[in-house]
XYZ file of C-alpha atoms in Angstrom:
634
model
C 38.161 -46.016 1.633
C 37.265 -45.465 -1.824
C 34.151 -47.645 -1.512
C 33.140 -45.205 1.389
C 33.603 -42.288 -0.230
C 31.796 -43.374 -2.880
C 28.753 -44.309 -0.963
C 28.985 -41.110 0.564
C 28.872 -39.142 -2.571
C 25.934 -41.055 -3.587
C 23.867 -40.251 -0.314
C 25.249 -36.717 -0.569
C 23.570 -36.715 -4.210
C 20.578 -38.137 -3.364
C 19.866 -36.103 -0.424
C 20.315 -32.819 -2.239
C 17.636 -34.366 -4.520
C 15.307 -34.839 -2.250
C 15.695 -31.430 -1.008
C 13.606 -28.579 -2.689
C 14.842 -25.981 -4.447
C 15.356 -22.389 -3.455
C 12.681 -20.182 -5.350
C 15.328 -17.325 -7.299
C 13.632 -14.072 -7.322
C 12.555 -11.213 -9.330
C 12.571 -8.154 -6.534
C 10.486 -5.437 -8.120
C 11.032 -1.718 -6.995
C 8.245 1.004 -8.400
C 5.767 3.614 -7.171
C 1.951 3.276 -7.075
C 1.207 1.759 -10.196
C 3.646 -1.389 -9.381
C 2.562 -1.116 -5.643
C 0.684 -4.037 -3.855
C -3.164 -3.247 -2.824
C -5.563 -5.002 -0.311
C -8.646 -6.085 -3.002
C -11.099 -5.761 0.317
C -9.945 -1.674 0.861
C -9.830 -0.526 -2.758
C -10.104 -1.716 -6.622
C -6.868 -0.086 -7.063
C -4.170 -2.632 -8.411
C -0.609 -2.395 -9.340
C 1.138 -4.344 -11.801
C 3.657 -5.710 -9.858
C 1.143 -7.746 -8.107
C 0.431 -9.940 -11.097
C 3.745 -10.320 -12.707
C 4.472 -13.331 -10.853
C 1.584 -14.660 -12.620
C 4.127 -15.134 -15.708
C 7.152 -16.638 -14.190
C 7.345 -20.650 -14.626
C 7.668 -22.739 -11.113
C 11.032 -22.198 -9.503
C 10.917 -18.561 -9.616
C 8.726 -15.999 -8.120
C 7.497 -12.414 -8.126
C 8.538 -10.028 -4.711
C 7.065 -6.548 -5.016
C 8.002 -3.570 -2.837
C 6.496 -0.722 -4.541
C 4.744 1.564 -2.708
C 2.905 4.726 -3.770
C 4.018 8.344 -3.869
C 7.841 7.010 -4.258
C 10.230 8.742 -6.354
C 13.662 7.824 -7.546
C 15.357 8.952 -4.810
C 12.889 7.109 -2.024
C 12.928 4.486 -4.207
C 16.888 3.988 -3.330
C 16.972 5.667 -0.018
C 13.787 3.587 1.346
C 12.551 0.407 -1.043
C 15.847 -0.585 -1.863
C 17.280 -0.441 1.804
C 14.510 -2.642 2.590
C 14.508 -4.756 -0.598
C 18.325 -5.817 -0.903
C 18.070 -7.455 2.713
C 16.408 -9.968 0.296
C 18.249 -10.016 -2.850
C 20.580 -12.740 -3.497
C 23.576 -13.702 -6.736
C 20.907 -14.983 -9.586
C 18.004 -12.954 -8.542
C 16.140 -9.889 -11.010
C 15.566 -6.279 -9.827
C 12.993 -4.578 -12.245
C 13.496 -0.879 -11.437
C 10.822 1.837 -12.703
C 10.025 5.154 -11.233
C 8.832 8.897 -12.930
C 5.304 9.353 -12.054
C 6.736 11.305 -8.282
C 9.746 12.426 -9.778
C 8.039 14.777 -11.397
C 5.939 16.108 -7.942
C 8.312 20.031 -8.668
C 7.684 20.359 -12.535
C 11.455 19.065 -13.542
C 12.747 20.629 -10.686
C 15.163 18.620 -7.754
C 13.521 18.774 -4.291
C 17.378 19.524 -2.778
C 17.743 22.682 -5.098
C 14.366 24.171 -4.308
C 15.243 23.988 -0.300
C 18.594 24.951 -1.187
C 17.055 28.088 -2.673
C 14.841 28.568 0.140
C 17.048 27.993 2.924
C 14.802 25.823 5.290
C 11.867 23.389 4.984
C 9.559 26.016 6.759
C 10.278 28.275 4.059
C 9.996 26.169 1.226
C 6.433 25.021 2.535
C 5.601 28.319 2.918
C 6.349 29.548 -0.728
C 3.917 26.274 -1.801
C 6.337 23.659 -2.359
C 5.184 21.005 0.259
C 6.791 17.935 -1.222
C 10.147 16.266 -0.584
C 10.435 14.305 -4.000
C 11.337 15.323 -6.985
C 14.279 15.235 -9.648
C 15.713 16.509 -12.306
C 15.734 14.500 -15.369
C 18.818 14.063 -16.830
C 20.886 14.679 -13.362
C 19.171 13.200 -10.518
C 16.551 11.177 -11.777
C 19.491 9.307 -13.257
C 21.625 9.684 -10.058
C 19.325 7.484 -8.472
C 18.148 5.032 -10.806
C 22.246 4.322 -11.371
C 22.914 3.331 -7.658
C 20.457 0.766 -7.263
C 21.229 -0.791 -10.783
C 25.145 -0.328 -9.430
C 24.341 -2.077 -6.373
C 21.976 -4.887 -7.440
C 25.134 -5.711 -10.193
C 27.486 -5.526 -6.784
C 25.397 -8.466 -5.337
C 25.967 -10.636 -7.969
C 21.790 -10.132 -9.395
C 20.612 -8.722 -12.946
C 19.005 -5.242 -12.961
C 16.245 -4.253 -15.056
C 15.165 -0.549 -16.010
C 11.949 0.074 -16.706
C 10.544 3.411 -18.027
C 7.558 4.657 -16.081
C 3.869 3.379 -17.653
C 1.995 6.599 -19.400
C -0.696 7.848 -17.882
C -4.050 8.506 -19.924
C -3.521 11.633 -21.466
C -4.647 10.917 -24.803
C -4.557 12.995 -27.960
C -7.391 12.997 -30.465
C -6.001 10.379 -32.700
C -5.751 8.317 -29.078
C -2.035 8.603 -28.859
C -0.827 9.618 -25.660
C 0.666 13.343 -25.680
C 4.019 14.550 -24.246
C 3.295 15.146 -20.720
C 1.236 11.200 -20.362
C 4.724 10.020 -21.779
C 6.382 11.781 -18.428
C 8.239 14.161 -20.923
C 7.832 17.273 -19.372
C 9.162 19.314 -22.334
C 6.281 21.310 -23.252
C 5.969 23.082 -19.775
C 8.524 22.795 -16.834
C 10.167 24.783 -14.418
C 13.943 25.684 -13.785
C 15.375 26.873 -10.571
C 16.987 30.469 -11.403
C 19.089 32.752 -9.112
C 15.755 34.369 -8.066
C 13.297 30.949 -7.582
C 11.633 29.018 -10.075
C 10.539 30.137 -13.398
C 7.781 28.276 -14.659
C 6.553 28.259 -18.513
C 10.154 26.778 -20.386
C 9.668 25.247 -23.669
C 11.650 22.472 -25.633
C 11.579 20.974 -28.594
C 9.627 17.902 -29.501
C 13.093 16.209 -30.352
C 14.739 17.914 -27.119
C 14.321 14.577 -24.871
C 16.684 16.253 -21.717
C 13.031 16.899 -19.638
C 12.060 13.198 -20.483
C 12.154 10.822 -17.705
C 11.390 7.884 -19.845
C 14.230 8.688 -22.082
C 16.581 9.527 -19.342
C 15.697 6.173 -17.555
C 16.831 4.244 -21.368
C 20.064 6.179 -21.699
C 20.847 5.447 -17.646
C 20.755 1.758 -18.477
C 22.478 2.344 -22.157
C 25.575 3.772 -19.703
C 25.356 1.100 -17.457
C 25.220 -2.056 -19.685
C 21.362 -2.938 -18.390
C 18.560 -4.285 -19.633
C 16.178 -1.721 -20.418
C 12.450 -2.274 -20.789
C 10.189 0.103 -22.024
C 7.147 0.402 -20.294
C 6.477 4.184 -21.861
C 6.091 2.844 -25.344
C 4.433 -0.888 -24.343
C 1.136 1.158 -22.498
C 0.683 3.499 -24.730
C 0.569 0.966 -27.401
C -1.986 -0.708 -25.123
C -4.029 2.164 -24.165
C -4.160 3.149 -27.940
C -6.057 -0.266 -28.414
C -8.734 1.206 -25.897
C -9.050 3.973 -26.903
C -11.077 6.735 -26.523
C -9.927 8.614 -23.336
C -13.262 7.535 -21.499
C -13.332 3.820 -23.044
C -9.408 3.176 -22.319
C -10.373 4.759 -18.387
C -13.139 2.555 -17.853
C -11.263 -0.176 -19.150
C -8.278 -0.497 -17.234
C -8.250 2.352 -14.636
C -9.150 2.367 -11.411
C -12.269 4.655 -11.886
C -10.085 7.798 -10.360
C -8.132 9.935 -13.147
C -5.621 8.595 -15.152
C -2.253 6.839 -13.061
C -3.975 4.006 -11.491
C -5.356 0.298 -13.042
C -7.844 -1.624 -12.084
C -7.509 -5.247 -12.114
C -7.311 -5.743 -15.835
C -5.230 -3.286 -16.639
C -2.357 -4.312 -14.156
C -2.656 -7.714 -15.214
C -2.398 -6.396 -19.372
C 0.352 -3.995 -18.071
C 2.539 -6.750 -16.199
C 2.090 -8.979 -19.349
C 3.271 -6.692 -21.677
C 6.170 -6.428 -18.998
C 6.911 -10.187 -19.064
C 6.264 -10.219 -22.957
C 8.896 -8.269 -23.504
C 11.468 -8.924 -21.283
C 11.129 -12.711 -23.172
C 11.140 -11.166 -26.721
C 15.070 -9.542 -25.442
C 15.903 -12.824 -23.990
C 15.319 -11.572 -20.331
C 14.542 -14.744 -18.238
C 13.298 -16.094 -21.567
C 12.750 -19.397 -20.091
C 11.249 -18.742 -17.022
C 8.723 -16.598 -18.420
C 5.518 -18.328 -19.704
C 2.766 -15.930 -21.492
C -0.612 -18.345 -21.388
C -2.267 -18.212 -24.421
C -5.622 -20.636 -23.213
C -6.994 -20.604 -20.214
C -5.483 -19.701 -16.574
C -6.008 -18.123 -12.672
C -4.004 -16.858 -10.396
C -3.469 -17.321 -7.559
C -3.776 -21.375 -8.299
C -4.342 -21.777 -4.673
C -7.164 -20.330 -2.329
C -5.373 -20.226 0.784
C -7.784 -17.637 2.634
C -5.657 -17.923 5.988
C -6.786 -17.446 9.126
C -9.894 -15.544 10.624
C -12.009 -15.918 14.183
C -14.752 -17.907 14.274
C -17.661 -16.013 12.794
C -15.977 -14.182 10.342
C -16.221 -13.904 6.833
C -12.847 -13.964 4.705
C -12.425 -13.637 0.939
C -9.743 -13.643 -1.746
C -9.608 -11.963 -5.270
C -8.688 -14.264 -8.430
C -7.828 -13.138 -11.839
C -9.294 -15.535 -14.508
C -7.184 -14.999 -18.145
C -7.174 -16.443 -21.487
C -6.092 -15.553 -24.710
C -6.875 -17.126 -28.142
C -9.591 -19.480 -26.565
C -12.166 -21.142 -28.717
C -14.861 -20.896 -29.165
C -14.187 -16.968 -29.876
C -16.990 -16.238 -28.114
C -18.452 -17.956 -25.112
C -18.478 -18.755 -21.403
C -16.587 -19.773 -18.557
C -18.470 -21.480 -15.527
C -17.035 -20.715 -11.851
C -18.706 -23.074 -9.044
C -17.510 -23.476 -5.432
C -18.460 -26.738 -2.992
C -20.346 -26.265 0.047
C -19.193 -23.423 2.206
C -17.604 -21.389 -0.446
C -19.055 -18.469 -2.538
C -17.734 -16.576 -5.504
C -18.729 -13.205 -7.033
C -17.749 -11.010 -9.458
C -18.699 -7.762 -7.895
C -18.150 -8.820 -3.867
C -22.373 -7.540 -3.527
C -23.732 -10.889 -4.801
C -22.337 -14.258 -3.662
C -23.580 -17.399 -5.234
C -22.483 -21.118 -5.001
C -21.595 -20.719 -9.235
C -21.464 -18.241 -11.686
C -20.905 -17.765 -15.524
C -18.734 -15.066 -17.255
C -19.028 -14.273 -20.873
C -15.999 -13.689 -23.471
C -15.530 -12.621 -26.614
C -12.514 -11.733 -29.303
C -11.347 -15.519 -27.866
C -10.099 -12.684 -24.998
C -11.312 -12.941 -21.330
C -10.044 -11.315 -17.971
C -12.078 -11.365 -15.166
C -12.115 -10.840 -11.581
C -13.897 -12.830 -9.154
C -13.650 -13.812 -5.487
C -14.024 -16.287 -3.269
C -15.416 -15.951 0.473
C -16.378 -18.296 3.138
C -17.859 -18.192 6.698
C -16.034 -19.124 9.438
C -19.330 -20.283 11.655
C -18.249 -24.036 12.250
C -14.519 -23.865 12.140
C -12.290 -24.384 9.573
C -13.373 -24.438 5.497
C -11.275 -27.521 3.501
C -12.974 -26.961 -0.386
C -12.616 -25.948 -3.965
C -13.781 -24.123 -6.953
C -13.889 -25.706 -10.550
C -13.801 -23.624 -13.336
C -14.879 -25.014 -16.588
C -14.357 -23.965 -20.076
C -15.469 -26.301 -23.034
C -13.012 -29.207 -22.153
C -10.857 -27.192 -20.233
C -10.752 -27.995 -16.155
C -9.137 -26.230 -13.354
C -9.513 -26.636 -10.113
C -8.532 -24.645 -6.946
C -8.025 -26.112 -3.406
C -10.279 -23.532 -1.151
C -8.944 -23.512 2.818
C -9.723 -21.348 5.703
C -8.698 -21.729 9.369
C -10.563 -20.807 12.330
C -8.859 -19.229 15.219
C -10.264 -18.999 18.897
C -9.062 -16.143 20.802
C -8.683 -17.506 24.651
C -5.823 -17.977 27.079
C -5.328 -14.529 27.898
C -5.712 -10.903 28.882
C -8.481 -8.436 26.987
C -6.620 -5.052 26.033
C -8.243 -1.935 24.818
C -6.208 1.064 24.061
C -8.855 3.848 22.778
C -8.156 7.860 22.175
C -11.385 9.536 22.069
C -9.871 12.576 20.476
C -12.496 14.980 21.193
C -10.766 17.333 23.368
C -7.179 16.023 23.551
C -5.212 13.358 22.533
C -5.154 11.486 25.581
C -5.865 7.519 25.668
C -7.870 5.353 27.805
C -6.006 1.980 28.423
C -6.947 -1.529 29.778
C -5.854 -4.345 30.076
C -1.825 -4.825 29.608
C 0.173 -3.443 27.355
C 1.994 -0.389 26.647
C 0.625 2.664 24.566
C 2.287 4.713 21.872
C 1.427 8.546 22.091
C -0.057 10.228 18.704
C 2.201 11.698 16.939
C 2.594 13.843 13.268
C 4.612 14.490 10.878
C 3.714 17.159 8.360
C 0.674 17.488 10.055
C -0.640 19.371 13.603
C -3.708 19.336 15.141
C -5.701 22.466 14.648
C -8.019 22.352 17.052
C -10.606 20.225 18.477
C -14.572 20.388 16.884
C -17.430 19.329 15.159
C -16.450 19.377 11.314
C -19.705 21.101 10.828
C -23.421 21.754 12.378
C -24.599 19.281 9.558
C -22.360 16.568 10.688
C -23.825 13.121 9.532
C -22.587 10.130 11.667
C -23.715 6.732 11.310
C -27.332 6.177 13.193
C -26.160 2.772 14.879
C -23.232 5.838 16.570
C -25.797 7.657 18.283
C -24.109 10.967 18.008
C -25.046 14.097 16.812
C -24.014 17.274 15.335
C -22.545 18.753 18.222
C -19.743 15.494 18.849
C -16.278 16.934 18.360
C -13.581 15.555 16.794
C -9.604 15.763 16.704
C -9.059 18.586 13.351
C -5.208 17.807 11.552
C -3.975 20.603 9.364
C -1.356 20.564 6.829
C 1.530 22.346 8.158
C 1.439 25.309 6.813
C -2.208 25.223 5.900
C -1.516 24.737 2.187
C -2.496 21.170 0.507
C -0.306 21.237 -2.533
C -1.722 21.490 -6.023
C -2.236 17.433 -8.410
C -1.549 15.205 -5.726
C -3.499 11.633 -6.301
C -1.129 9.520 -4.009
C -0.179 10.037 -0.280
C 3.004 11.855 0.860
C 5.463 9.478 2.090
C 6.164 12.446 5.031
C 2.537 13.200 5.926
C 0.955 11.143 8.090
C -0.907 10.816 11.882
C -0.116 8.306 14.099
C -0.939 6.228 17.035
C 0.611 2.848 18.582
C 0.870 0.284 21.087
C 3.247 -2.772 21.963
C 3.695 -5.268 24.721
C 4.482 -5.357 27.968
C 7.891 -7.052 28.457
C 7.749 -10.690 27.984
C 3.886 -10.682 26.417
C 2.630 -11.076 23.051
C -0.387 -9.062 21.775
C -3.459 -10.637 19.470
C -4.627 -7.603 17.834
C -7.791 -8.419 16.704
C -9.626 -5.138 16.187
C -8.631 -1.788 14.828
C -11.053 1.029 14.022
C -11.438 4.658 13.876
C -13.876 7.518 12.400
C -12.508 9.324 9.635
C -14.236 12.588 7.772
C -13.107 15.732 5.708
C -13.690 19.241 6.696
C -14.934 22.170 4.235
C -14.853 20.222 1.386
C -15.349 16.704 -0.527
C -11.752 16.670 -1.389
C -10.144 15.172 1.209
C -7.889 12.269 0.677
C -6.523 9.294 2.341
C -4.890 5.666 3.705
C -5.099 4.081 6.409
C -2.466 1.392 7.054
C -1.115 -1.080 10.030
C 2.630 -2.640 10.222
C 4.582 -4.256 12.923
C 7.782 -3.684 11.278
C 8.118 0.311 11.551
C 6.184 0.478 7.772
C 9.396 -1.521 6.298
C 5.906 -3.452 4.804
C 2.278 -2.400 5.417
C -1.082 -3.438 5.547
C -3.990 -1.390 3.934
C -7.023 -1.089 5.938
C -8.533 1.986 4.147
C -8.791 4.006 0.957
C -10.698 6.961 0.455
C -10.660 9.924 -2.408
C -12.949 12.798 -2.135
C -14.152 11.933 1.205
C -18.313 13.337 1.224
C -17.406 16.749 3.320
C -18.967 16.457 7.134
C -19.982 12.760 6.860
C -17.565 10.081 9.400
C -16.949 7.253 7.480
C -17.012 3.949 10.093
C -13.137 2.479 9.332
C -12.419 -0.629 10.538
C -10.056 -4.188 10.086
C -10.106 -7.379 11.922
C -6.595 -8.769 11.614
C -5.326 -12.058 13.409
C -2.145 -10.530 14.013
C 0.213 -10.627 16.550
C 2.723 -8.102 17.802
C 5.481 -9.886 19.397
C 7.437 -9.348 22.734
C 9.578 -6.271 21.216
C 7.494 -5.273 18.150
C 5.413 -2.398 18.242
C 2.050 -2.343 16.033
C 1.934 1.194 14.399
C -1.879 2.955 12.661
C -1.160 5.388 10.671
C -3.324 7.606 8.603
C -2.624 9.933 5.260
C -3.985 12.220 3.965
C -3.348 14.391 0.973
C -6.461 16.761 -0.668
C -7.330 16.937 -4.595
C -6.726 20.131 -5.392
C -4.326 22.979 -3.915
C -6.676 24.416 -1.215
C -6.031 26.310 2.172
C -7.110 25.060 5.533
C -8.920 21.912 4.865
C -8.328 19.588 7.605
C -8.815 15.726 8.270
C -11.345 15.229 11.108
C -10.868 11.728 13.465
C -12.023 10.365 16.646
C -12.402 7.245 18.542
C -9.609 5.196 17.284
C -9.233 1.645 19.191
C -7.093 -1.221 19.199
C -8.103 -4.260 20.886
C -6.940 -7.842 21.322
C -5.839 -10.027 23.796
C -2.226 -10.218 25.417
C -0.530 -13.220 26.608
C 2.665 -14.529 27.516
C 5.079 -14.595 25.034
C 7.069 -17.844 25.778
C 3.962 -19.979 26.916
C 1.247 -18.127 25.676
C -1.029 -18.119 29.502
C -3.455 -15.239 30.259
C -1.107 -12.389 30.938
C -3.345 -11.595 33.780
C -1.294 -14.640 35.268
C 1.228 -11.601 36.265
C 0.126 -9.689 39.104
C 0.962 -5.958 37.913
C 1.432 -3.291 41.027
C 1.297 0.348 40.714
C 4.234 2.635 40.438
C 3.018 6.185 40.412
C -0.332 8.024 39.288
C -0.519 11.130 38.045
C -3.519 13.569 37.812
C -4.714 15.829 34.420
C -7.333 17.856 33.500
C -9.756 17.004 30.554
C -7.688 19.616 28.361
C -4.344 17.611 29.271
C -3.130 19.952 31.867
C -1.912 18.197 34.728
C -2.444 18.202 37.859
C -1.490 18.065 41.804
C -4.163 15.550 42.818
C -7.939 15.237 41.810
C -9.918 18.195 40.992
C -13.918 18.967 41.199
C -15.544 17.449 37.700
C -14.094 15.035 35.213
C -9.821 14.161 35.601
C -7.881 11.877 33.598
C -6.423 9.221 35.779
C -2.627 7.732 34.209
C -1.087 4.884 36.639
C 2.075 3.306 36.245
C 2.049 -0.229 36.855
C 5.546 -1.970 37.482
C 5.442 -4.154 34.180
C 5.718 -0.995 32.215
C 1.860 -0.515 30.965
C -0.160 2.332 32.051
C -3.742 2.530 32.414
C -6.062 5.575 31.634
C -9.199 6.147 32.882
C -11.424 8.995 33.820
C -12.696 9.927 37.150
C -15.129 12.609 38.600
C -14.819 13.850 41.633
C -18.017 15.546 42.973
């Protein structure tokens, strides 16, 4: 007996050996400048997306920022979604400010208190549902999700909000880029807000980034500061303009570029290791390094092009000034500025300092890609495994689900599957027309001035005042999902966007398939040229499963507080191919019968039976779909 067990303890042992380890985590929850961005829709980049880049194998980076949080989405939404995730052992960085502060100091439930209803609080110019109080609800928030990250057995980590650029003369950054709102917020009196109160430059209760270090003083947390860390940094770039340039994303002061997420999440991971915070599972390169190490570009159709970004680093190298040589096999190309691709490439560095971004792209025109690129520094080597796969779309059904939206919001559907009607929130439809009798659409188009297109309004008709992010509770949009017991291969999704009476339109464009718990970007626009449809368009290999629905959205937001400015789209499509969910044959296999048809007129009125001119034909089939088409009678 004992000679069994023992053998059996042995091949217990050894088979946990041989099995690999469970990654541990560090979950982080933020706003726009943590968020994750898609490098082909933007140059936009938020830190959380390289801090990853610093953790040593075994652990690794999960970001669920998104823009235009504040503290209280950031518990009511991200950390709903995140803790599904979180396990005993893992990190939770925490940092939020930069929405918090959408009402000048002022808590979104107070204002609507004071107003009564949302219709009257939009009304009065306060169309935003975020917003806190400093030392009250700010804190409120921030203290459940550290309370219930500790509750699950994982370390939480506060972070105060990163500055933005507001910069002094002396290139310090001044009271308001520190999201201390002291020398200018508003208070909620018995007869509204007062705007115009003044503290004292030692008075820290309108700070946020003080407010966030005393929540995790009172709760025994780690507390990071982020305020202090970038404003050190941007002081080292400084001027203003210089600093911008540098590490911002080219549009006002919030948002990084590349290199200044990837200097923001080090200074992150430096000094969580300098307070002994995952000390030694945090690794700050000081030569040479990429990331990603691996160029897995996925999977695209055949004839497609597909690219990845990498972020080249090093610190102290040597020479201190010199170059580093990028060169790609056969089939590959890399660039620095995604215009020019060239089998290799060489970047210059100096101050023994380099970040640089470059990508990689191949051609799917012979199927799949199997490569790598070799980057070369003096007698430093690394190497990164290139793939690509190439997918054939066959075995089933083409669908097409297509809203013209020129004068209503009805779709045109073939093939099967089942169609989502538009819908809004915060937004209506104002009416349907040409943005303007100098409308400029794309010559391969073939349209002209006089095509119309579906007008959204802000309800209310006011775009609120210094918003550079979208509104988490504005948006437009459409849908589809499958027929019962089909898949759908989404490969196309496209649409024509354009402002109206102005250049300062706004917006996103995403796609998700799990109700925008995550999301894919497929668009980002500021200050959209006024009367001018921009062409939007993504080719995913993506498919929406038997019970999954595949949502667009769009959102806008405008750049300055304006009246009556509206969003202009038309033609949005979604196209792939459906098939049969368990064994994947053409879903045309299934022999779909009509239901019912019903009759409407062009302006979505309907109707009895067909009518003299053009009617919109909707039939029923007995799988579910419908199918649109139009019809005209003589």
């Amino acid at each position: 007996m004992r000679k069994l067990g023992f053998w059996s303890l042995l091949v217990t042992m050894l088979f946990g050996l041989l099995l690999p380890a469970e990654a541990k985590k560090v979950h982080t929850l933020g706003d726009s400048t943590m968020a994750p961005y898609d490098p082909n829709a933007t140059v936009t980049r938020g830190w959380g997306m390289y801090f990853g880049n610093f953790l040593t194998n075994g652990w690794e980076s999960v970001n669920y920022g998104k823009g235009g949080r504040d503290s209280r989405g950031g518990y009511e939404e991200l950390w709903q979604i995140a803790k599904k995730n979180v396990e005993a052992g893992d990190y939770v960085i925490i940092t939020f400010g930069h929405n918090d502060e959408k009402l000048n100091g002022m808590d979104h439930h107070e204002v609507l208190a004071y107003y009564g209803t949302l219709e009257a609080m939009k009304t009065a110019g306060w169309d935003d549902s975020r917003g806190t109080t400093p030392s009250d609800t700010y804190k409120k928030w921030l203290g459940k999700i550290v309370d219930e990250v500790k509750e699950m057995g994982a370390t939480p980590i506060v972070c105060s909000p990163v500055c933005r650029s507001y910069m002094n003369s002396d290139g310090s950054i001044n009271r308001k880029g520190r999201h201390d709102l002291g020398e200018d917020y508003m208070v909620m009196s018995a007869s509204g807000p007062v705007a115009g109160t003044k503290l004292a430059a030692d008075d820290h209760t309108m700070n946020y980034a003080y407010q966030s270090q005393q929540l995790a003083k009172e709760k025994g947390v780690a507390f990071v500061d982020m305020t202090d860390a970038t404003a050190k940094l941007y002081y080292q770039y400084r001027p203003r303009s210089k600093c911008e340039e540098m590490l911002f994303d080219g549009d006002g002061s919030t948002h990084f570029n590349s290199t200044g997420a990837l200097l923001v999440a080090r200074e992150c991971a430096r000094l969580m290791k300098e307070q002994g915070i995952l000390a030694e599972n945090i690794v700050l390169p000081e030569d040479l390094s990429v990331a990603p190490t691996t160029g897995e570009l996925g999977e695209g159709y055949k004839g497609q092009t597909l690219s990845k970004e990498f972020t080249l680093s090093g610190f102290g190298l040597l020479p201190e000034e010199g170059s580093v040589s990028i060169t790609a096999t056969e089939g590959i190309q890399v660039s620095t500025d995604k215009t020019n691709w060239v089998s290799s490439l060489n970047v210059s560095y100096a101050a023994s300092t380099l970040i640089q971004t470059f990508y990689a792209q191949v051609l799917l025109a012979d199927g799949d890609v199997n490569g790598k690129i070799t980057i070369q520094q003096g007698e430093k080597t690394i190497e990164i495994p290139v793939t690509a796969s190439a997918v054939v779309l066959e075995g089933g059904a083409d669908f097409q689900a297509y809203w013209r939206l020129e004068a209503d919001n009805n779709y045109e559907l073939t093939g099967p599957a089942i169609v989502l009607d538009q819908t809004f929130k915060g937004m209506e439809i104002q009416r349907y027309a040409n943005p303007n009798k100098a409308t400029v659409w794309p010559d391969w188009t073939g349209y002209d001035a006089t095509r119309k297109m579906q007008r959204d309004l802000i309800e209310g008709g006011n775009w609120p005042a210094n918003e550079i992010d979208d509104n988490p509770d504005r948006y437009i949009q459409w849908g589809v999902k499958p027929a019962s017991g089909m898949d759908l291969k989404v490969s196309g999704i496209s649409l024509f966007a354009a402002g109206c009476g102005g250049n300062g339109m706004c917006c996103h464009v995403y796609y998700s398939t799990d109700n925008f718990a995550t999301r894919t970007t497929i668009y980002e626009k500021k200050n959209m040229p006024a009367n001018t449809p921009q062409f939007i368009e993504a080719k995913p290999v993506l498919t929406v499963k038997d019970g999954e629905e595949l949502l667009v959205r769009v959102y806008p937001w405008y750049s300055s507080g304006v009246k009556d400015k509206t969003i202009c789209l038309s033609d949005l499509t979604i196209s792939g191919m459906a098939v049969d969910a368990t064994t994947g044959i053409t879903a045309l296999a299934k022999e779909c019968k009509p239901v019912s048809t019903s009759f409407f007129s062009v302006d979505g009125k309907q109707q009895p039976a067909l009518k003299r001119g053009l009617n919109i034909v909707r039939t029923t089939l007995d799988d579910g779909s419908v199918v649109t088409k139009k019809m005209v009678k003589d």
